[in-house]
Amino acid sequence: MRLRNKKWATNWLDEHSELVINQERATGLQGNWGTIFDQAQPIHVEIGTGKGQFIIGMAKKYPEINFIGMEIQESAVAVAARKADEDELPLPNLKFIFGDGAGVETYFSKGEIAKIYLNFSDPWPKTRHESRRLTYKSFLQGYQSVLPQGGELEFKTDNRGLFEYSLYSFAQFGIKFQADGISLNLHDDADKMVDNVETEYEQKFSELGFPIYKFVGSFE
């Protein structure tokens, strides 16, 4: 879902270019992302970070990991980054990319990032739009090209059809299904909820009683 245009977004992003990396600069950082963080730590990337609740929550919860939130919508990335910038807790382990997540291999080198998160991606339910789904084979090839052997993919959605499609896509691609890595109703599993960080959509739909589906797997 697209946010309404934020008139302040363009200027704000220009003024916070160290927090939000534009697409042109991001492509030039390929292989050197560790240089923009204070500490040399594993890097995790969320593709389609929206308004930032998940990636900010993760950066707070895991200061020993560097996080990057990728978002193609200017208003969304501006809202997310401003939220992070104004948080009472400094977040030196968090950056954003204002750019297209379709080609992660244009931003990162092989093994440069350790984990990718796909949260509540657009389901693109029509068959003719299959190739736009972030779990389609061409996207999986891109993720594989930047993750190390054994690098993880974590996927959450409220859409049962997209989840079923994605499980098939993962299996066809050869992604390793982790033991106990599939949840058909995440919020009913107390053990898995201990470390769960919610997105805005997840919070909204779970409160309405919708099941949340989750998958964690790895590339061999």
PDB file of C-alpha atoms in Angstrom:
ATOM      1  CA  MET A   1       0.000   0.000   0.000  1.00  0.00           C
ATOM      2  CA  ARG A   2       1.389   3.356  -1.004  1.00  0.00           C
ATOM      3  CA  LEU A   3       1.580   6.189   1.521  1.00  0.00           C
ATOM      4  CA  ARG A   4       0.278   9.628   0.730  1.00  0.00           C
ATOM      5  CA  ASN A   5       2.961  11.930  -0.571  1.00  0.00           C
ATOM      6  CA  LYS A   6       4.894  13.662   2.214  1.00  0.00           C
ATOM      7  CA  LYS A   7       5.841  17.157   1.055  1.00  0.00           C
ATOM      8  CA  TRP A   8       8.736  17.278   3.499  1.00  0.00           C
ATOM      9  CA  ALA A   9      10.227  13.926   2.422  1.00  0.00           C
ATOM     10  CA  THR A  10      12.567  14.997  -0.395  1.00  0.00           C
ATOM     11  CA  ASN A  11      14.285  17.751   1.579  1.00  0.00           C
ATOM     12  CA  TRP A  12      14.485  15.629   4.714  1.00  0.00           C
ATOM     13  CA  LEU A  13      16.147  12.777   2.840  1.00  0.00           C
ATOM     14  CA  ASP A  14      18.653  15.178   1.266  1.00  0.00           C
ATOM     15  CA  GLU A  15      19.535  16.459   4.738  1.00  0.00           C
ATOM     16  CA  HIS A  16      19.990  12.936   6.151  1.00  0.00           C
ATOM     17  CA  SER A  17      21.990  11.316   3.377  1.00  0.00           C
ATOM     18  CA  GLU A  18      24.215   9.452   5.860  1.00  0.00           C
ATOM     19  CA  LEU A  19      21.191   7.649   7.304  1.00  0.00           C
ATOM     20  CA  VAL A  20      19.319   7.115   4.029  1.00  0.00           C
ATOM     21  CA  ILE A  21      21.534   6.074   1.140  1.00  0.00           C
ATOM     22  CA  ASN A  22      20.115   6.919  -2.278  1.00  0.00           C
ATOM     23  CA  GLN A  23      20.166   4.381  -5.081  1.00  0.00           C
ATOM     24  CA  GLU A  24      23.104   5.920  -6.948  1.00  0.00           C
ATOM     25  CA  ARG A  25      25.352   5.943  -3.898  1.00  0.00           C
ATOM     26  CA  ALA A  26      24.126   2.517  -2.803  1.00  0.00           C
ATOM     27  CA  THR A  27      25.291   0.866  -6.007  1.00  0.00           C
ATOM     28  CA  GLY A  28      28.724   2.414  -5.458  1.00  0.00           C
ATOM     29  CA  LEU A  29      28.979   0.871  -1.992  1.00  0.00           C
ATOM     30  CA  GLN A  30      28.856  -2.694  -3.301  1.00  0.00           C
ATOM     31  CA  GLY A  31      31.414  -4.697  -1.356  1.00  0.00           C
ATOM     32  CA  ASN A  32      32.026  -1.850   1.096  1.00  0.00           C
ATOM     33  CA  TRP A  33      28.892  -1.595   3.215  1.00  0.00           C
ATOM     34  CA  GLY A  34      30.829  -2.346   6.367  1.00  0.00           C
ATOM     35  CA  THR A  35      32.555   1.040   6.040  1.00  0.00           C
ATOM     36  CA  ILE A  36      29.387   3.051   6.728  1.00  0.00           C
ATOM     37  CA  PHE A  37      28.696   1.450  10.107  1.00  0.00           C
ATOM     38  CA  ASP A  38      30.488   2.211  13.362  1.00  0.00           C
ATOM     39  CA  GLN A  39      31.185  -1.463  14.044  1.00  0.00           C
ATOM     40  CA  ALA A  40      32.161  -4.351  11.748  1.00  0.00           C
ATOM     41  CA  GLN A  41      29.234  -6.715  12.310  1.00  0.00           C
ATOM     42  CA  PRO A  42      27.028  -9.071  10.268  1.00  0.00           C
ATOM     43  CA  ILE A  43      24.590  -7.204   8.024  1.00  0.00           C
ATOM     44  CA  HIS A  44      20.900  -8.096   7.735  1.00  0.00           C
ATOM     45  CA  VAL A  45      18.630  -6.537   5.093  1.00  0.00           C
ATOM     46  CA  GLU A  46      14.856  -6.069   5.008  1.00  0.00           C
ATOM     47  CA  ILE A  47      13.451  -5.641   1.503  1.00  0.00           C
ATOM     48  CA  GLY A  48      10.361  -3.437   1.576  1.00  0.00           C
ATOM     49  CA  THR A  49      10.803  -1.864   4.991  1.00  0.00           C
ATOM     50  CA  GLY A  50       7.648   0.262   4.842  1.00  0.00           C
ATOM     51  CA  LYS A  51       7.301   2.656   7.783  1.00  0.00           C
ATOM     52  CA  GLY A  52      10.128   0.953   9.636  1.00  0.00           C
ATOM     53  CA  GLN A  53       8.588  -0.633  12.726  1.00  0.00           C
ATOM     54  CA  PHE A  54      10.265  -4.000  12.126  1.00  0.00           C
ATOM     55  CA  ILE A  55      13.756  -2.847  11.152  1.00  0.00           C
ATOM     56  CA  ILE A  56      13.908  -0.282  13.964  1.00  0.00           C
ATOM     57  CA  GLY A  57      12.739  -2.900  16.449  1.00  0.00           C
ATOM     58  CA  MET A  58      15.369  -5.335  15.210  1.00  0.00           C
ATOM     59  CA  ALA A  59      18.152  -2.742  15.428  1.00  0.00           C
ATOM     60  CA  LYS A  60      17.203  -2.062  19.043  1.00  0.00           C
ATOM     61  CA  LYS A  61      16.915  -5.725  19.956  1.00  0.00           C
ATOM     62  CA  TYR A  62      20.158  -6.837  18.273  1.00  0.00           C
ATOM     63  CA  PRO A  63      22.848  -4.120  18.577  1.00  0.00           C
ATOM     64  CA  GLU A  64      25.460  -6.729  17.592  1.00  0.00           C
ATOM     65  CA  ILE A  65      24.003  -6.816  14.052  1.00  0.00           C
ATOM     66  CA  ASN A  66      23.989  -4.047  11.435  1.00  0.00           C
ATOM     67  CA  PHE A  67      20.638  -3.577   9.684  1.00  0.00           C
ATOM     68  CA  ILE A  68      19.628  -2.036   6.363  1.00  0.00           C
ATOM     69  CA  GLY A  69      16.034  -1.300   5.421  1.00  0.00           C
ATOM     70  CA  MET A  70      15.378  -1.076   1.666  1.00  0.00           C
ATOM     71  CA  GLU A  71      12.345   0.833   0.440  1.00  0.00           C
ATOM     72  CA  ILE A  72      11.325   2.107  -2.992  1.00  0.00           C
ATOM     73  CA  GLN A  73       8.647   4.572  -1.818  1.00  0.00           C
ATOM     74  CA  GLU A  74      10.074   7.978  -0.940  1.00  0.00           C
ATOM     75  CA  SER A  75       7.387   8.812   1.620  1.00  0.00           C
ATOM     76  CA  ALA A  76       7.696   5.440   3.343  1.00  0.00           C
ATOM     77  CA  VAL A  77      11.487   5.503   3.660  1.00  0.00           C
ATOM     78  CA  ALA A  78      11.351   9.089   4.890  1.00  0.00           C
ATOM     79  CA  VAL A  79       8.801   8.190   7.578  1.00  0.00           C
ATOM     80  CA  ALA A  80      10.839   5.153   8.648  1.00  0.00           C
ATOM     81  CA  ALA A  81      14.159   6.989   8.744  1.00  0.00           C
ATOM     82  CA  ARG A  82      12.773  10.001  10.597  1.00  0.00           C
ATOM     83  CA  LYS A  83      11.258   7.639  13.145  1.00  0.00           C
ATOM     84  CA  ALA A  84      14.677   6.040  13.634  1.00  0.00           C
ATOM     85  CA  ASP A  85      16.439   9.401  13.753  1.00  0.00           C
ATOM     86  CA  GLU A  86      14.068  10.726  16.416  1.00  0.00           C
ATOM     87  CA  ASP A  87      14.105   7.587  18.550  1.00  0.00           C
ATOM     88  CA  GLU A  88      15.333   8.117  22.110  1.00  0.00           C
ATOM     89  CA  LEU A  89      17.876   5.327  21.613  1.00  0.00           C
ATOM     90  CA  PRO A  90      20.798   6.001  19.231  1.00  0.00           C
ATOM     91  CA  LEU A  91      20.850   3.413  16.431  1.00  0.00           C
ATOM     92  CA  PRO A  92      24.333   3.409  14.866  1.00  0.00           C
ATOM     93  CA  ASN A  93      23.626  -0.104  13.526  1.00  0.00           C
ATOM     94  CA  LEU A  94      20.781   1.006  11.234  1.00  0.00           C
ATOM     95  CA  LYS A  95      20.810   2.479   7.721  1.00  0.00           C
ATOM     96  CA  PHE A  96      18.248   2.729   4.921  1.00  0.00           C
ATOM     97  CA  ILE A  97      18.422   2.451   1.150  1.00  0.00           C
ATOM     98  CA  PHE A  98      15.997   4.534  -0.890  1.00  0.00           C
ATOM     99  CA  GLY A  99      15.956   2.349  -3.968  1.00  0.00           C
ATOM    100  CA  ASP A 100      14.550  -0.630  -5.797  1.00  0.00           C
ATOM    101  CA  GLY A 101      14.954  -3.963  -3.992  1.00  0.00           C
ATOM    102  CA  ALA A 102      14.441  -5.917  -7.209  1.00  0.00           C
ATOM    103  CA  GLY A 103      18.160  -6.095  -7.901  1.00  0.00           C
ATOM    104  CA  VAL A 104      19.919  -6.646  -4.577  1.00  0.00           C
ATOM    105  CA  GLU A 105      22.939  -7.910  -6.486  1.00  0.00           C
ATOM    106  CA  THR A 106      23.498  -4.358  -7.763  1.00  0.00           C
ATOM    107  CA  TYR A 107      24.022  -3.164  -4.182  1.00  0.00           C
ATOM    108  CA  PHE A 108      25.786  -6.045  -2.426  1.00  0.00           C
ATOM    109  CA  SER A 109      28.581  -8.500  -3.149  1.00  0.00           C
ATOM    110  CA  LYS A 110      28.418 -12.244  -2.550  1.00  0.00           C
ATOM    111  CA  GLY A 111      28.419 -12.965   1.172  1.00  0.00           C
ATOM    112  CA  GLU A 112      28.271  -9.288   2.139  1.00  0.00           C
ATOM    113  CA  ILE A 113      24.964  -9.743   3.932  1.00  0.00           C
ATOM    114  CA  ALA A 114      24.036 -12.647   6.183  1.00  0.00           C
ATOM    115  CA  LYS A 115      20.236 -12.591   6.178  1.00  0.00           C
ATOM    116  CA  ILE A 116      17.302 -11.187   4.186  1.00  0.00           C
ATOM    117  CA  TYR A 117      13.832 -10.428   5.543  1.00  0.00           C
ATOM    118  CA  LEU A 118      10.693 -10.276   3.390  1.00  0.00           C
ATOM    119  CA  ASN A 119       7.784  -8.982   5.434  1.00  0.00           C
ATOM    120  CA  PHE A 120       4.209  -8.723   4.152  1.00  0.00           C
ATOM    121  CA  SER A 121       5.217  -8.264   0.541  1.00  0.00           C
ATOM    122  CA  ASP A 122       2.627  -7.413  -2.111  1.00  0.00           C
ATOM    123  CA  PRO A 123       1.000 -10.786  -2.998  1.00  0.00           C
ATOM    124  CA  TRP A 124       0.398  -9.899  -6.662  1.00  0.00           C
ATOM    125  CA  PRO A 125      -2.438 -12.466  -6.787  1.00  0.00           C
ATOM    126  CA  LYS A 126      -3.012 -12.471 -10.553  1.00  0.00           C
ATOM    127  CA  THR A 127      -1.131 -15.213 -12.397  1.00  0.00           C
ATOM    128  CA  ARG A 128       0.171 -12.794 -15.008  1.00  0.00           C
ATOM    129  CA  HIS A 129       1.910 -10.870 -12.216  1.00  0.00           C
ATOM    130  CA  GLU A 130       3.698 -13.908 -10.771  1.00  0.00           C
ATOM    131  CA  SER A 131       7.136 -12.591 -11.725  1.00  0.00           C
ATOM    132  CA  ARG A 132       6.582  -9.521  -9.519  1.00  0.00           C
ATOM    133  CA  ARG A 133       6.282 -11.550  -6.315  1.00  0.00           C
ATOM    134  CA  LEU A 134       9.379 -11.184  -4.148  1.00  0.00           C
ATOM    135  CA  THR A 135       9.502 -14.955  -3.752  1.00  0.00           C
ATOM    136  CA  TYR A 136       9.553 -15.622  -7.517  1.00  0.00           C
ATOM    137  CA  LYS A 137      12.598 -17.517  -8.802  1.00  0.00           C
ATOM    138  CA  SER A 138      14.316 -14.469 -10.327  1.00  0.00           C
ATOM    139  CA  PHE A 139      14.230 -12.698  -6.955  1.00  0.00           C
ATOM    140  CA  LEU A 140      15.483 -15.831  -5.204  1.00  0.00           C
ATOM    141  CA  GLN A 141      18.418 -15.905  -7.619  1.00  0.00           C
ATOM    142  CA  GLY A 142      19.233 -12.349  -6.590  1.00  0.00           C
ATOM    143  CA  TYR A 143      19.119 -13.193  -2.893  1.00  0.00           C
ATOM    144  CA  GLN A 144      21.329 -16.219  -3.454  1.00  0.00           C
ATOM    145  CA  SER A 145      23.869 -14.059  -5.264  1.00  0.00           C
ATOM    146  CA  VAL A 146      24.459 -11.837  -2.218  1.00  0.00           C
ATOM    147  CA  LEU A 147      24.044 -14.297   0.669  1.00  0.00           C
ATOM    148  CA  PRO A 148      26.821 -16.650   1.772  1.00  0.00           C
ATOM    149  CA  GLN A 149      26.358 -20.403   1.739  1.00  0.00           C
ATOM    150  CA  GLY A 150      23.915 -21.075   4.525  1.00  0.00           C
ATOM    151  CA  GLY A 151      22.647 -17.477   4.446  1.00  0.00           C
ATOM    152  CA  GLU A 152      19.095 -17.141   5.718  1.00  0.00           C
ATOM    153  CA  LEU A 153      15.826 -15.949   4.226  1.00  0.00           C
ATOM    154  CA  GLU A 154      12.979 -15.079   6.594  1.00  0.00           C
ATOM    155  CA  PHE A 155       9.511 -14.495   5.173  1.00  0.00           C
ATOM    156  CA  LYS A 156       6.284 -13.404   6.911  1.00  0.00           C
ATOM    157  CA  THR A 157       2.841 -12.767   5.443  1.00  0.00           C
ATOM    158  CA  ASP A 158      -0.846 -12.793   6.291  1.00  0.00           C
ATOM    159  CA  ASN A 159      -1.725 -13.999   2.778  1.00  0.00           C
ATOM    160  CA  ARG A 160      -2.279 -17.786   2.680  1.00  0.00           C
ATOM    161  CA  GLY A 161      -2.129 -17.941  -1.120  1.00  0.00           C
ATOM    162  CA  LEU A 162       1.208 -16.134  -1.260  1.00  0.00           C
ATOM    163  CA  PHE A 163       2.567 -18.327   1.526  1.00  0.00           C
ATOM    164  CA  GLU A 164       1.625 -21.545  -0.273  1.00  0.00           C
ATOM    165  CA  TYR A 165       3.059 -20.235  -3.541  1.00  0.00           C
ATOM    166  CA  SER A 166       6.268 -19.189  -1.780  1.00  0.00           C
ATOM    167  CA  LEU A 167       6.794 -22.548  -0.088  1.00  0.00           C
ATOM    168  CA  TYR A 168       6.550 -24.205  -3.503  1.00  0.00           C
ATOM    169  CA  SER A 169       8.898 -21.621  -5.007  1.00  0.00           C
ATOM    170  CA  PHE A 170      11.439 -22.135  -2.211  1.00  0.00           C
ATOM    171  CA  ALA A 171      11.310 -25.903  -2.626  1.00  0.00           C
ATOM    172  CA  GLN A 172      11.719 -25.707  -6.403  1.00  0.00           C
ATOM    173  CA  PHE A 173      14.699 -23.403  -5.992  1.00  0.00           C
ATOM    174  CA  GLY A 174      16.373 -25.739  -3.532  1.00  0.00           C
ATOM    175  CA  ILE A 175      16.203 -23.574  -0.428  1.00  0.00           C
ATOM    176  CA  LYS A 176      16.730 -25.644   2.697  1.00  0.00           C
ATOM    177  CA  PHE A 177      13.692 -25.731   4.963  1.00  0.00           C
ATOM    178  CA  GLN A 178      14.905 -25.334   8.536  1.00  0.00           C
ATOM    179  CA  ALA A 179      13.601 -27.624  11.243  1.00  0.00           C
ATOM    180  CA  ASP A 180      10.549 -25.986  12.801  1.00  0.00           C
ATOM    181  CA  GLY A 181      11.022 -23.116  10.335  1.00  0.00           C
ATOM    182  CA  ILE A 182       7.402 -23.002   9.158  1.00  0.00           C
ATOM    183  CA  SER A 183       4.609 -21.383  11.164  1.00  0.00           C
ATOM    184  CA  LEU A 184       0.979 -21.494  10.069  1.00  0.00           C
ATOM    185  CA  ASN A 185      -0.128 -19.302  12.954  1.00  0.00           C
ATOM    186  CA  LEU A 186       2.918 -17.594  14.388  1.00  0.00           C
ATOM    187  CA  HIS A 187       1.124 -15.706  17.133  1.00  0.00           C
ATOM    188  CA  ASP A 188      -0.245 -18.909  18.616  1.00  0.00           C
ATOM    189  CA  ASP A 189       3.278 -20.238  19.191  1.00  0.00           C
ATOM    190  CA  ALA A 190       4.496 -18.815  22.508  1.00  0.00           C
ATOM    191  CA  ASP A 191       8.070 -20.013  22.004  1.00  0.00           C
ATOM    192  CA  LYS A 192       8.446 -18.353  18.609  1.00  0.00           C
ATOM    193  CA  MET A 193       6.836 -15.152  19.809  1.00  0.00           C
ATOM    194  CA  VAL A 194       9.541 -14.623  22.446  1.00  0.00           C
ATOM    195  CA  ASP A 195      11.945 -13.150  19.873  1.00  0.00           C
ATOM    196  CA  ASN A 196       9.379 -11.999  17.321  1.00  0.00           C
ATOM    197  CA  VAL A 197       9.486  -8.356  16.217  1.00  0.00           C
ATOM    198  CA  GLU A 198       6.257  -7.214  14.589  1.00  0.00           C
ATOM    199  CA  THR A 199       5.760  -5.121  11.478  1.00  0.00           C
ATOM    200  CA  GLU A 200       2.923  -2.597  11.241  1.00  0.00           C
ATOM    201  CA  TYR A 201       0.907  -4.976   9.052  1.00  0.00           C
ATOM    202  CA  GLU A 202       1.566  -7.917  11.328  1.00  0.00           C
ATOM    203  CA  GLN A 203       0.330  -6.018  14.358  1.00  0.00           C
ATOM    204  CA  LYS A 204      -2.783  -4.853  12.511  1.00  0.00           C
ATOM    205  CA  PHE A 205      -3.780  -8.224  11.066  1.00  0.00           C
ATOM    206  CA  SER A 206      -2.962 -10.288  14.143  1.00  0.00           C
ATOM    207  CA  GLU A 207      -5.129  -7.983  16.262  1.00  0.00           C
ATOM    208  CA  LEU A 208      -7.953  -8.644  13.791  1.00  0.00           C
ATOM    209  CA  GLY A 209      -7.513 -12.371  14.332  1.00  0.00           C
ATOM    210  CA  PHE A 210      -5.799 -13.249  11.046  1.00  0.00           C
ATOM    211  CA  PRO A 211      -3.120 -15.974  11.201  1.00  0.00           C
ATOM    212  CA  ILE A 212       0.438 -14.886  10.461  1.00  0.00           C
ATOM    213  CA  TYR A 213       2.516 -17.261   8.342  1.00  0.00           C
ATOM    214  CA  LYS A 214       6.284 -17.458   8.674  1.00  0.00           C
ATOM    215  CA  PHE A 215       9.101 -19.291   6.921  1.00  0.00           C
ATOM    216  CA  VAL A 216      12.806 -19.440   7.729  1.00  0.00           C
ATOM    217  CA  GLY A 217      15.158 -21.216   5.342  1.00  0.00           C
ATOM    218  CA  SER A 218      18.705 -21.078   4.047  1.00  0.00           C
ATOM    219  CA  PHE A 219      20.547 -21.089   0.725  1.00  0.00           C
ATOM    220  CA  GLU A 220      22.976 -23.938   0.212  1.00  0.00           C
TER     221      GLU A 220
END
